[in-house]
Amino acid sequence: MTSFCGCRESHNSDQKPVPWDRLWEEKNLAQTLTGAEGLTSIPALLHRNVTEFGSSPAYREKEFGIWQTWTWTETAKEIEALALGLINLGVNEGDFVAIIGRNRPYLYWSMVAAQMVGAIPVPLYQDANAEEMAYVLGHCGARFVIVSDQEQVDKVIEVQDQLHQFEHMIYLDPRGLRKYDHSHLHQYSHVQNQGRAARDEFINELKRRSEKPGYDDTCVMLYTSGTTGKPKGVVLSNRNVIESARSSSDFDQLRREDEILAYLPMAWVGDFIFSLGQAFWCGFCVNCPESADTMMTDLREIGPTYYFAPPRVFETQLTNVMIRMEDASPLKKRMFDHYMAHARKVGPDILDGKPVSAADKLKYRIGELLVYGPLKNTLGFSRVRVGYTAGEAIGPEIFDFYRSLGINLKQLYGQTEATVFITAQPDGEVRSDTVGVPSPGVELKIADNGEVFYRSPGVFVEYYKNPESTADTKDAEGWVATGDAGFIEESTGHLRIIDRAKDVGKMADGSLFAPKYVENKLKFYPNILEAVVFGNGREQCTAFINIDLSAVGNWAERNNIAYASYQELAGHPHVLDTIQSHVEEVNASVAEDDMLSGCQVHRFVVLHKELDADDGELTRTRKVRRRIIEEKFADIIDALYDGSPKVSTVTEVTYEDGRKGNIKATLEIRDAKVVPVVPQKVAAQ
Amino acid sequence: MLDTSEGYTTADGRKIGGVVMEMKNITLRFGGVKAITDISFDIREGEIRAIIGPNGAGKSSMLNVMSGFYVPQEGEVWFHGKPRPPLKPYEVARQGIARTFQNIALFEGMSVLDNVMTGRLTQMKTGLLAQSIWKGRAEKEETENREIAEKVIDFLEIQAIRKTPVSRLPYGLKKRVELARALAAEPKLLLLDEPMAGMNVEEKEDMSRFILDVNDEFGTTIALIEHDMGVVMDLSDRVVVMDYGKKIGDGTPDEVRNNQEVIDAYLGVEHD
């Protein structure tokens, strides 16, 4: 059992914030420690921003081809008009107001307006279907729903019979809604106009309500995406949100001049913290894209300084760059290859401020002029000062590519229940295989089974109307179970997440077995599409491998290797050699980990068929179903462990038209070199 | 049969007004070939009027007569209660008629935005010199027209391709850009020549929604030619059916669907 306490000082001491930042930080710190000046809610922060820098831009949205800007003062006026309109419509304190739509300033304002009138905003995923929405709307008993357009209006109308508390819906875009029954349907701008008209009548009521929320009152309720079971409503207090926003803004020295692009779902906790929490805390400007399709163009036009994206987005962008470079002129391509090689060599070190020779520095500068600068500009990353990726493991090459260009891309680890931040990587301590040190104010502990627990000011209040789940997740002392297994590197204090806790097991010798950790390492090779590692309760690990037909097929074509089917290519000796070398490289890398060195793959087989959701081997989101695979391929697993060099097998497959058939195959089982395990573990065995 | 003499109310509650355009006994010949024989029908304000018929029935010729591109040998086109003399294309555009083409006719090398802006040309009054200097009135005029073009771009959800050259776009999007250019002219009467030809189901659904939205939002009167019967029946308020250059049916989609002559024309009939 390891335990670790969050401790920021050691990291702060070697950084040199500009005096202005220091001042700002100290001032803010003083404010929140005592809750002074009443900065205990988002509306209170709005008031402060208007008073202190009302003419700075607060929101921007591209519409009709032009970036429209609202200053903090204008934003406050819009929000006030809507809040008055909501009172006029009959929103009571404690009501839930659901908000559904893509990232638009108006919808962010809706959340703040709801808070001002004492209601609780509940943002929903806009791509949820009507039934999923019915569950969430029914669960929180939303009386009011604010939506973006006809599509969302239709979904709510479809299920409104199931929603007993639902009363009024407000929509932004009137298009296509002219003919709808407007007895319970209101246009956003009309609600605002009515609010403005009734200002004298309701302004005192609004003042009373907006000053009332305390630090421990509910700020927002966010539903978990519900991949397992029904979505749960995570209740976050003003304390959760403001403390998290404050400490995370300090951590990365976010400031008023920063710019972000709000494009991730509004129902996701990250967007709430970035686009409302931190934006209101620091007073920076939130930019909303014109439409979902224009996100990349808008990214380039805005050039955010603070940027967040899941690994998938970075992957896609890198692939696009590579494809376009393939089509570039030979001169450009050679220049790109040459300078990218140099960037890979010294770029990350320069970014981290490590010593680099003057010649290398000069060459990097030239590269910046010729390649990196224009490339970053094309990607929209010219101004990124702080970039984060999170959610799943990011491939080391992808991660290094962006860092070598001089983009300060870092990883963080978080959850809705933690108000995002559990750990984050400080500048200068960035690696692709860790998720960083505990965020300010976060304590971590690792349970015996490897599961990561945390405690912080951001820990959620409760799951709404679900005390059992709350008790299962959060104990009396405030420790929250993440459901992920990991460990803390003793040398650096960084947390490393290895797998979902329920998948982590023990090898026969008692060492940790983390299949996904090894599988991810294998899958980072383009030739390997899917990998399944076995070894729970056994003495050795073994693996199933699926080759990536497009990558390996491409290789075969270039090398004049003829093949007629996936099965034939998968069994080709050259292919097996390549895969074997990948497995051995992974073994070497796994062996470097004291905790996980037992997970090296001793034997593997390249499967004769692709694991497929139609055969039940994968989920529809392409996650491996271990139990089903273990049952279905029991004969192959036996062969992996009994030392036989070959195995003959028959597998039932489902064709796309639903017919079933059998594939017969004789598979070669390969032994992979393993790096000897650390002596004390052998002794334990 | 629906009485349409005084305007009517559609099934979904839209008010259809008076006659915008009336075709009176139109006959069109190309040399010895009779493309259209003695056809009469009207188009009313705010309605979606479809012209259907098998291949070679004379639908596109009819649309060309309506747009003034062909001048019929016999018969008259009445527009806003007056017989319309033969007109130059730009004169037709100035009267508030815009159209799209069966075979896309965009400026391939120009961006989507520039193509849409060409739809505003008839509204621009500054001369070449003023436009080259681009000060004062020319600048103001361009800003105003750009605003309208941008609203159309927003309406048809083509913001993401605003700056893309048309030649790089897939077919379905080109069709949408063509509609955008026609809409940029803020037409009173919009003529669509097979707006959904060659599209997949999803693209057809999108296009149908846009056509309905155009009609709903701007009150634009729309006449369209379409092959896909499902689409026609869903979209249109009244349908003219043509076969071999003759009108064989005219009425609401339901009336047309049950018309024996129409069934024969579409399904074929045994000749003795």
PDB file of N, CA and C in Angstrom, chain B residues 10-84:
ATOM      1  N   THR B  10     -53.282  24.468 -46.690  1.00  0.00           N
ATOM      2  CA  THR B  10     -52.739  23.123 -46.868  1.00  0.00           C
ATOM      3  C   THR B  10     -53.026  22.269 -45.642  1.00  0.00           C
ATOM      4  N   ALA B  11     -52.722  20.990 -45.781  1.00  0.00           N
ATOM      5  CA  ALA B  11     -52.979  20.040 -44.701  1.00  0.00           C
ATOM      6  C   ALA B  11     -52.226  20.436 -43.432  1.00  0.00           C
ATOM      7  N   ASP B  12     -51.027  21.017 -43.587  1.00  0.00           N
ATOM      8  CA  ASP B  12     -50.266  21.400 -42.398  1.00  0.00           C
ATOM      9  C   ASP B  12     -50.509  22.866 -42.005  1.00  0.00           C
ATOM     10  N   GLY B  13     -51.565  23.437 -42.537  1.00  0.00           N
ATOM     11  CA  GLY B  13     -52.015  24.730 -42.024  1.00  0.00           C
ATOM     12  C   GLY B  13     -51.385  25.956 -42.648  1.00  0.00           C
ATOM     13  N   ARG B  14     -50.699  25.816 -43.777  1.00  0.00           N
ATOM     14  CA  ARG B  14     -50.141  27.008 -44.414  1.00  0.00           C
ATOM     15  C   ARG B  14     -51.207  27.645 -45.303  1.00  0.00           C
ATOM     16  N   LYS B  15     -51.218  28.955 -45.336  1.00  0.00           N
ATOM     17  CA  LYS B  15     -52.165  29.665 -46.194  1.00  0.00           C
ATOM     18  C   LYS B  15     -51.523  29.860 -47.562  1.00  0.00           C
ATOM     19  N   ILE B  16     -52.200  29.400 -48.583  1.00  0.00           N
ATOM     20  CA  ILE B  16     -51.697  29.585 -49.926  1.00  0.00           C
ATOM     21  C   ILE B  16     -52.476  30.733 -50.568  1.00  0.00           C
ATOM     22  N   GLY B  17     -51.741  31.661 -51.161  1.00  0.00           N
ATOM     23  CA  GLY B  17     -52.381  32.882 -51.650  1.00  0.00           C
ATOM     24  C   GLY B  17     -52.804  32.820 -53.119  1.00  0.00           C
ATOM     25  N   GLY B  18     -52.783  33.992 -53.747  1.00  0.00           N
ATOM     26  CA  GLY B  18     -53.245  34.094 -55.132  1.00  0.00           C
ATOM     27  C   GLY B  18     -52.237  33.558 -56.138  1.00  0.00           C
ATOM     28  N   VAL B  19     -52.620  33.640 -57.420  1.00  0.00           N
ATOM     29  CA  VAL B  19     -51.779  33.089 -58.473  1.00  0.00           C
ATOM     30  C   VAL B  19     -50.540  33.964 -58.681  1.00  0.00           C
ATOM     31  N   VAL B  20     -49.368  33.329 -58.697  1.00  0.00           N
ATOM     32  CA  VAL B  20     -48.129  34.049 -58.978  1.00  0.00           C
ATOM     33  C   VAL B  20     -47.821  33.949 -60.465  1.00  0.00           C
ATOM     34  N   MET B  21     -47.881  32.719 -60.947  1.00  0.00           N
ATOM     35  CA  MET B  21     -47.547  32.497 -62.347  1.00  0.00           C
ATOM     36  C   MET B  21     -48.596  31.574 -62.949  1.00  0.00           C
ATOM     37  N   GLU B  22     -49.010  31.921 -64.139  1.00  0.00           N
ATOM     38  CA  GLU B  22     -49.999  31.049 -64.770  1.00  0.00           C
ATOM     39  C   GLU B  22     -49.514  30.693 -66.170  1.00  0.00           C
ATOM     40  N   MET B  23     -49.532  29.416 -66.501  1.00  0.00           N
ATOM     41  CA  MET B  23     -49.174  28.961 -67.825  1.00  0.00           C
ATOM     42  C   MET B  23     -50.497  28.773 -68.575  1.00  0.00           C
ATOM     43  N   LYS B  24     -50.614  29.486 -69.709  1.00  0.00           N
ATOM     44  CA  LYS B  24     -51.876  29.405 -70.449  1.00  0.00           C
ATOM     45  C   LYS B  24     -51.647  28.760 -71.797  1.00  0.00           C
ATOM     46  N   ASN B  25     -52.134  27.541 -71.939  1.00  0.00           N
ATOM     47  CA  ASN B  25     -52.103  26.801 -73.210  1.00  0.00           C
ATOM     48  C   ASN B  25     -50.730  26.848 -73.884  1.00  0.00           C
ATOM     49  N   ILE B  26     -49.745  26.454 -73.144  1.00  0.00           N
ATOM     50  CA  ILE B  26     -48.376  26.517 -73.666  1.00  0.00           C
ATOM     51  C   ILE B  26     -48.118  25.367 -74.655  1.00  0.00           C
ATOM     52  N   THR B  27     -47.620  25.700 -75.810  1.00  0.00           N
ATOM     53  CA  THR B  27     -47.125  24.691 -76.750  1.00  0.00           C
ATOM     54  C   THR B  27     -45.715  25.093 -77.165  1.00  0.00           C
ATOM     55  N   LEU B  28     -44.803  24.127 -77.061  1.00  0.00           N
ATOM     56  CA  LEU B  28     -43.405  24.413 -77.399  1.00  0.00           C
ATOM     57  C   LEU B  28     -42.929  23.368 -78.394  1.00  0.00           C
ATOM     58  N   ARG B  29     -42.374  23.868 -79.528  1.00  0.00           N
ATOM     59  CA  ARG B  29     -41.871  22.953 -80.553  1.00  0.00           C
ATOM     60  C   ARG B  29     -40.397  23.203 -80.800  1.00  0.00           C
ATOM     61  N   PHE B  30     -39.657  22.128 -80.996  1.00  0.00           N
ATOM     62  CA  PHE B  30     -38.286  22.268 -81.519  1.00  0.00           C
ATOM     63  C   PHE B  30     -38.317  21.700 -82.924  1.00  0.00           C
ATOM     64  N   GLY B  31     -38.339  22.554 -83.929  1.00  0.00           N
ATOM     65  CA  GLY B  31     -38.497  22.056 -85.289  1.00  0.00           C
ATOM     66  C   GLY B  31     -39.804  21.293 -85.378  1.00  0.00           C
ATOM     67  N   GLY B  32     -39.718  20.019 -85.760  1.00  0.00           N
ATOM     68  CA  GLY B  32     -40.933  19.227 -85.885  1.00  0.00           C
ATOM     69  C   GLY B  32     -41.336  18.513 -84.609  1.00  0.00           C
ATOM     70  N   VAL B  33     -40.466  18.615 -83.588  1.00  0.00           N
ATOM     71  CA  VAL B  33     -40.753  17.877 -82.347  1.00  0.00           C
ATOM     72  C   VAL B  33     -41.571  18.751 -81.412  1.00  0.00           C
ATOM     73  N   LYS B  34     -42.703  18.204 -80.981  1.00  0.00           N
ATOM     74  CA  LYS B  34     -43.536  18.924 -80.041  1.00  0.00           C
ATOM     75  C   LYS B  34     -43.116  18.519 -78.631  1.00  0.00           C
ATOM     76  N   ALA B  35     -42.446  19.431 -77.915  1.00  0.00           N
ATOM     77  CA  ALA B  35     -42.001  19.097 -76.565  1.00  0.00           C
ATOM     78  C   ALA B  35     -43.131  19.251 -75.559  1.00  0.00           C
ATOM     79  N   ILE B  36     -43.924  20.304 -75.761  1.00  0.00           N
ATOM     80  CA  ILE B  36     -45.033  20.571 -74.847  1.00  0.00           C
ATOM     81  C   ILE B  36     -46.272  20.867 -75.687  1.00  0.00           C
ATOM     82  N   THR B  37     -47.360  20.213 -75.326  1.00  0.00           N
ATOM     83  CA  THR B  37     -48.588  20.421 -76.085  1.00  0.00           C
ATOM     84  C   THR B  37     -49.689  20.976 -75.197  1.00  0.00           C
ATOM     85  N   ASP B  38     -50.030  22.208 -75.427  1.00  0.00           N
ATOM     86  CA  ASP B  38     -51.230  22.814 -74.850  1.00  0.00           C
ATOM     87  C   ASP B  38     -51.370  22.560 -73.336  1.00  0.00           C
ATOM     88  N   ILE B  39     -50.393  23.018 -72.596  1.00  0.00           N
ATOM     89  CA  ILE B  39     -50.461  22.796 -71.152  1.00  0.00           C
ATOM     90  C   ILE B  39     -50.811  24.081 -70.426  1.00  0.00           C
ATOM     91  N   SER B  40     -51.726  23.958 -69.455  1.00  0.00           N
ATOM     92  CA  SER B  40     -52.089  25.092 -68.619  1.00  0.00           C
ATOM     93  C   SER B  40     -52.051  24.658 -67.161  1.00  0.00           C
ATOM     94  N   PHE B  41     -51.490  25.481 -66.333  1.00  0.00           N
ATOM     95  CA  PHE B  41     -51.617  25.297 -64.879  1.00  0.00           C
ATOM     96  C   PHE B  41     -51.156  26.584 -64.224  1.00  0.00           C
ATOM     97  N   ASP B  42     -51.397  26.676 -62.923  1.00  0.00           N
ATOM     98  CA  ASP B  42     -50.977  27.886 -62.227  1.00  0.00           C
ATOM     99  C   ASP B  42     -50.117  27.529 -61.017  1.00  0.00           C
ATOM    100  N   ILE B  43     -49.391  28.532 -60.563  1.00  0.00           N
ATOM    101  CA  ILE B  43     -48.601  28.380 -59.349  1.00  0.00           C
ATOM    102  C   ILE B  43     -49.020  29.483 -58.411  1.00  0.00           C
ATOM    103  N   ARG B  44     -49.343  29.089 -57.167  1.00  0.00           N
ATOM    104  CA  ARG B  44     -49.869  30.071 -56.224  1.00  0.00           C
ATOM    105  C   ARG B  44     -48.825  30.471 -55.192  1.00  0.00           C
ATOM    106  N   GLU B  45     -49.067  31.647 -54.649  1.00  0.00           N
ATOM    107  CA  GLU B  45     -48.101  32.217 -53.723  1.00  0.00           C
ATOM    108  C   GLU B  45     -47.930  31.331 -52.489  1.00  0.00           C
ATOM    109  N   GLY B  46     -46.677  30.971 -52.181  1.00  0.00           N
ATOM    110  CA  GLY B  46     -46.380  30.219 -50.962  1.00  0.00           C
ATOM    111  C   GLY B  46     -46.498  28.722 -51.103  1.00  0.00           C
ATOM    112  N   GLU B  47     -46.852  28.232 -52.284  1.00  0.00           N
ATOM    113  CA  GLU B  47     -47.002  26.786 -52.377  1.00  0.00           C
ATOM    114  C   GLU B  47     -45.755  26.118 -52.940  1.00  0.00           C
ATOM    115  N   ILE B  48     -45.686  24.813 -52.718  1.00  0.00           N
ATOM    116  CA  ILE B  48     -44.642  24.009 -53.340  1.00  0.00           C
ATOM    117  C   ILE B  48     -45.332  23.178 -54.418  1.00  0.00           C
ATOM    118  N   ARG B  49     -44.949  23.483 -55.645  1.00  0.00           N
ATOM    119  CA  ARG B  49     -45.648  22.906 -56.786  1.00  0.00           C
ATOM    120  C   ARG B  49     -44.670  21.983 -57.491  1.00  0.00           C
ATOM    121  N   ALA B  50     -45.057  20.744 -57.687  1.00  0.00           N
ATOM    122  CA  ALA B  50     -44.136  19.822 -58.341  1.00  0.00           C
ATOM    123  C   ALA B  50     -44.605  19.520 -59.751  1.00  0.00           C
ATOM    124  N   ILE B  51     -43.635  19.298 -60.643  1.00  0.00           N
ATOM    125  CA  ILE B  51     -43.942  18.808 -61.976  1.00  0.00           C
ATOM    126  C   ILE B  51     -43.273  17.454 -62.092  1.00  0.00           C
ATOM    127  N   ILE B  52     -44.061  16.425 -62.318  1.00  0.00           N
ATOM    128  CA  ILE B  52     -43.466  15.097 -62.434  1.00  0.00           C
ATOM    129  C   ILE B  52     -43.825  14.493 -63.776  1.00  0.00           C
ATOM    130  N   GLY B  53     -43.166  13.403 -64.074  1.00  0.00           N
ATOM    131  CA  GLY B  53     -43.439  12.717 -65.324  1.00  0.00           C
ATOM    132  C   GLY B  53     -42.274  11.829 -65.693  1.00  0.00           C
ATOM    133  N   PRO B  54     -42.511  10.846 -66.545  1.00  0.00           N
ATOM    134  CA  PRO B  54     -41.429   9.949 -66.959  1.00  0.00           C
ATOM    135  C   PRO B  54     -40.370  10.703 -67.768  1.00  0.00           C
ATOM    136  N   ASN B  55     -39.260  10.048 -68.056  1.00  0.00           N
ATOM    137  CA  ASN B  55     -38.201  10.657 -68.864  1.00  0.00           C
ATOM    138  C   ASN B  55     -38.754  11.146 -70.190  1.00  0.00           C
ATOM    139  N   GLY B  56     -38.336  12.329 -70.605  1.00  0.00           N
ATOM    140  CA  GLY B  56     -38.744  12.841 -71.903  1.00  0.00           C
ATOM    141  C   GLY B  56     -40.169  13.372 -71.936  1.00  0.00           C
ATOM    142  N   ALA B  57     -40.747  13.568 -70.760  1.00  0.00           N
ATOM    143  CA  ALA B  57     -42.130  14.046 -70.732  1.00  0.00           C
ATOM    144  C   ALA B  57     -42.218  15.532 -71.022  1.00  0.00           C
ATOM    145  N   GLY B  58     -41.087  16.234 -70.962  1.00  0.00           N
ATOM    146  CA  GLY B  58     -41.089  17.670 -71.240  1.00  0.00           C
ATOM    147  C   GLY B  58     -41.025  18.531 -69.994  1.00  0.00           C
ATOM    148  N   LYS B  59     -40.603  17.939 -68.884  1.00  0.00           N
ATOM    149  CA  LYS B  59     -40.599  18.675 -67.612  1.00  0.00           C
ATOM    150  C   LYS B  59     -39.583  19.814 -67.641  1.00  0.00           C
ATOM    151  N   SER B  60     -38.348  19.482 -68.047  1.00  0.00           N
ATOM    152  CA  SER B  60     -37.314  20.517 -68.042  1.00  0.00           C
ATOM    153  C   SER B  60     -37.639  21.616 -69.041  1.00  0.00           C
ATOM    154  N   SER B  61     -38.238  21.240 -70.187  1.00  0.00           N
ATOM    155  CA  SER B  61     -38.662  22.251 -71.154  1.00  0.00           C
ATOM    156  C   SER B  61     -39.675  23.185 -70.509  1.00  0.00           C
ATOM    157  N   MET B  62     -40.577  22.604 -69.734  1.00  0.00           N
ATOM    158  CA  MET B  62     -41.597  23.391 -69.055  1.00  0.00           C
ATOM    159  C   MET B  62     -40.938  24.398 -68.112  1.00  0.00           C
ATOM    160  N   LEU B  63     -39.948  23.914 -67.368  1.00  0.00           N
ATOM    161  CA  LEU B  63     -39.256  24.789 -66.423  1.00  0.00           C
ATOM    162  C   LEU B  63     -38.540  25.909 -67.169  1.00  0.00           C
ATOM    163  N   ASN B  64     -37.998  25.562 -68.331  1.00  0.00           N
ATOM    164  CA  ASN B  64     -37.308  26.578 -69.128  1.00  0.00           C
ATOM    165  C   ASN B  64     -38.279  27.609 -69.695  1.00  0.00           C
ATOM    166  N   VAL B  65     -39.483  27.180 -69.953  1.00  0.00           N
ATOM    167  CA  VAL B  65     -40.507  28.153 -70.378  1.00  0.00           C
ATOM    168  C   VAL B  65     -40.841  29.069 -69.213  1.00  0.00           C
ATOM    169  N   MET B  66     -40.976  28.455 -68.043  1.00  0.00           N
ATOM    170  CA  MET B  66     -41.320  29.249 -66.864  1.00  0.00           C
ATOM    171  C   MET B  66     -40.224  30.277 -66.554  1.00  0.00           C
ATOM    172  N   SER B  67     -38.968  29.857 -66.736  1.00  0.00           N
ATOM    173  CA  SER B  67     -37.870  30.769 -66.410  1.00  0.00           C
ATOM    174  C   SER B  67     -37.619  31.762 -67.542  1.00  0.00           C
ATOM    175  N   GLY B  68     -38.348  31.630 -68.657  1.00  0.00           N
ATOM    176  CA  GLY B  68     -38.196  32.577 -69.749  1.00  0.00           C
ATOM    177  C   GLY B  68     -37.075  32.229 -70.697  1.00  0.00           C
ATOM    178  N   PHE B  69     -36.421  31.102 -70.495  1.00  0.00           N
ATOM    179  CA  PHE B  69     -35.304  30.715 -71.339  1.00  0.00           C
ATOM    180  C   PHE B  69     -35.804  30.245 -72.710  1.00  0.00           C
ATOM    181  N   TYR B  70     -36.924  29.517 -72.714  1.00  0.00           N
ATOM    182  CA  TYR B  70     -37.589  29.173 -73.968  1.00  0.00           C
ATOM    183  C   TYR B  70     -38.824  30.056 -74.126  1.00  0.00           C
ATOM    184  N   VAL B  71     -39.065  30.460 -75.351  1.00  0.00           N
ATOM    185  CA  VAL B  71     -40.303  31.200 -75.627  1.00  0.00           C
ATOM    186  C   VAL B  71     -41.231  30.261 -76.382  1.00  0.00           C
ATOM    187  N   PRO B  72     -42.389  29.964 -75.800  1.00  0.00           N
ATOM    188  CA  PRO B  72     -43.298  29.003 -76.450  1.00  0.00           C
ATOM    189  C   PRO B  72     -43.891  29.579 -77.736  1.00  0.00           C
ATOM    190  N   GLN B  73     -44.153  28.672 -78.713  1.00  0.00           N
ATOM    191  CA  GLN B  73     -44.736  29.118 -79.978  1.00  0.00           C
ATOM    192  C   GLN B  73     -46.184  29.533 -79.786  1.00  0.00           C
ATOM    193  N   GLU B  74     -46.854  28.820 -78.903  1.00  0.00           N
ATOM    194  CA  GLU B  74     -48.249  29.173 -78.623  1.00  0.00           C
ATOM    195  C   GLU B  74     -48.416  29.303 -77.121  1.00  0.00           C
ATOM    196  N   GLY B  75     -49.375  30.110 -76.737  1.00  0.00           N
ATOM    197  CA  GLY B  75     -49.690  30.251 -75.319  1.00  0.00           C
ATOM    198  C   GLY B  75     -48.918  31.377 -74.663  1.00  0.00           C
ATOM    199  N   GLU B  76     -49.307  31.685 -73.436  1.00  0.00           N
ATOM    200  CA  GLU B  76     -48.704  32.812 -72.734  1.00  0.00           C
ATOM    201  C   GLU B  76     -48.335  32.424 -71.317  1.00  0.00           C
ATOM    202  N   VAL B  77     -47.280  33.061 -70.828  1.00  0.00           N
ATOM    203  CA  VAL B  77     -46.939  32.932 -69.417  1.00  0.00           C
ATOM    204  C   VAL B  77     -47.389  34.214 -68.734  1.00  0.00           C
ATOM    205  N   TRP B  78     -48.303  34.060 -67.769  1.00  0.00           N
ATOM    206  CA  TRP B  78     -48.752  35.226 -66.998  1.00  0.00           C
ATOM    207  C   TRP B  78     -47.997  35.252 -65.692  1.00  0.00           C
ATOM    208  N   PHE B  79     -47.453  36.439 -65.398  1.00  0.00           N
ATOM    209  CA  PHE B  79     -46.700  36.580 -64.163  1.00  0.00           C
ATOM    210  C   PHE B  79     -47.283  37.759 -63.408  1.00  0.00           C
ATOM    211  N   HIS B  80     -47.696  37.524 -62.170  1.00  0.00           N
ATOM    212  CA  HIS B  80     -48.346  38.546 -61.355  1.00  0.00           C
ATOM    213  C   HIS B  80     -49.483  39.231 -62.122  1.00  0.00           C
ATOM    214  N   GLY B  81     -50.318  38.409 -62.736  1.00  0.00           N
ATOM    215  CA  GLY B  81     -51.539  38.915 -63.352  1.00  0.00           C
ATOM    216  C   GLY B  81     -51.383  39.600 -64.689  1.00  0.00           C
ATOM    217  N   LYS B  82     -50.142  39.524 -65.288  1.00  0.00           N
ATOM    218  CA  LYS B  82     -49.936  40.169 -66.586  1.00  0.00           C
ATOM    219  C   LYS B  82     -49.228  39.193 -67.503  1.00  0.00           C
ATOM    220  N   PRO B  83     -49.554  39.228 -68.798  1.00  0.00           N
ATOM    221  CA  PRO B  83     -48.774  38.383 -69.711  1.00  0.00           C
ATOM    222  C   PRO B  83     -47.326  38.867 -69.732  1.00  0.00           C
ATOM    223  N   ARG B  84     -46.385  37.899 -69.729  1.00  0.00           N
ATOM    224  CA  ARG B  84     -44.979  38.286 -69.652  1.00  0.00           C
ATOM    225  C   ARG B  84     -44.374  38.257 -71.044  1.00  0.00           C
TER     226      ARG B  84
END
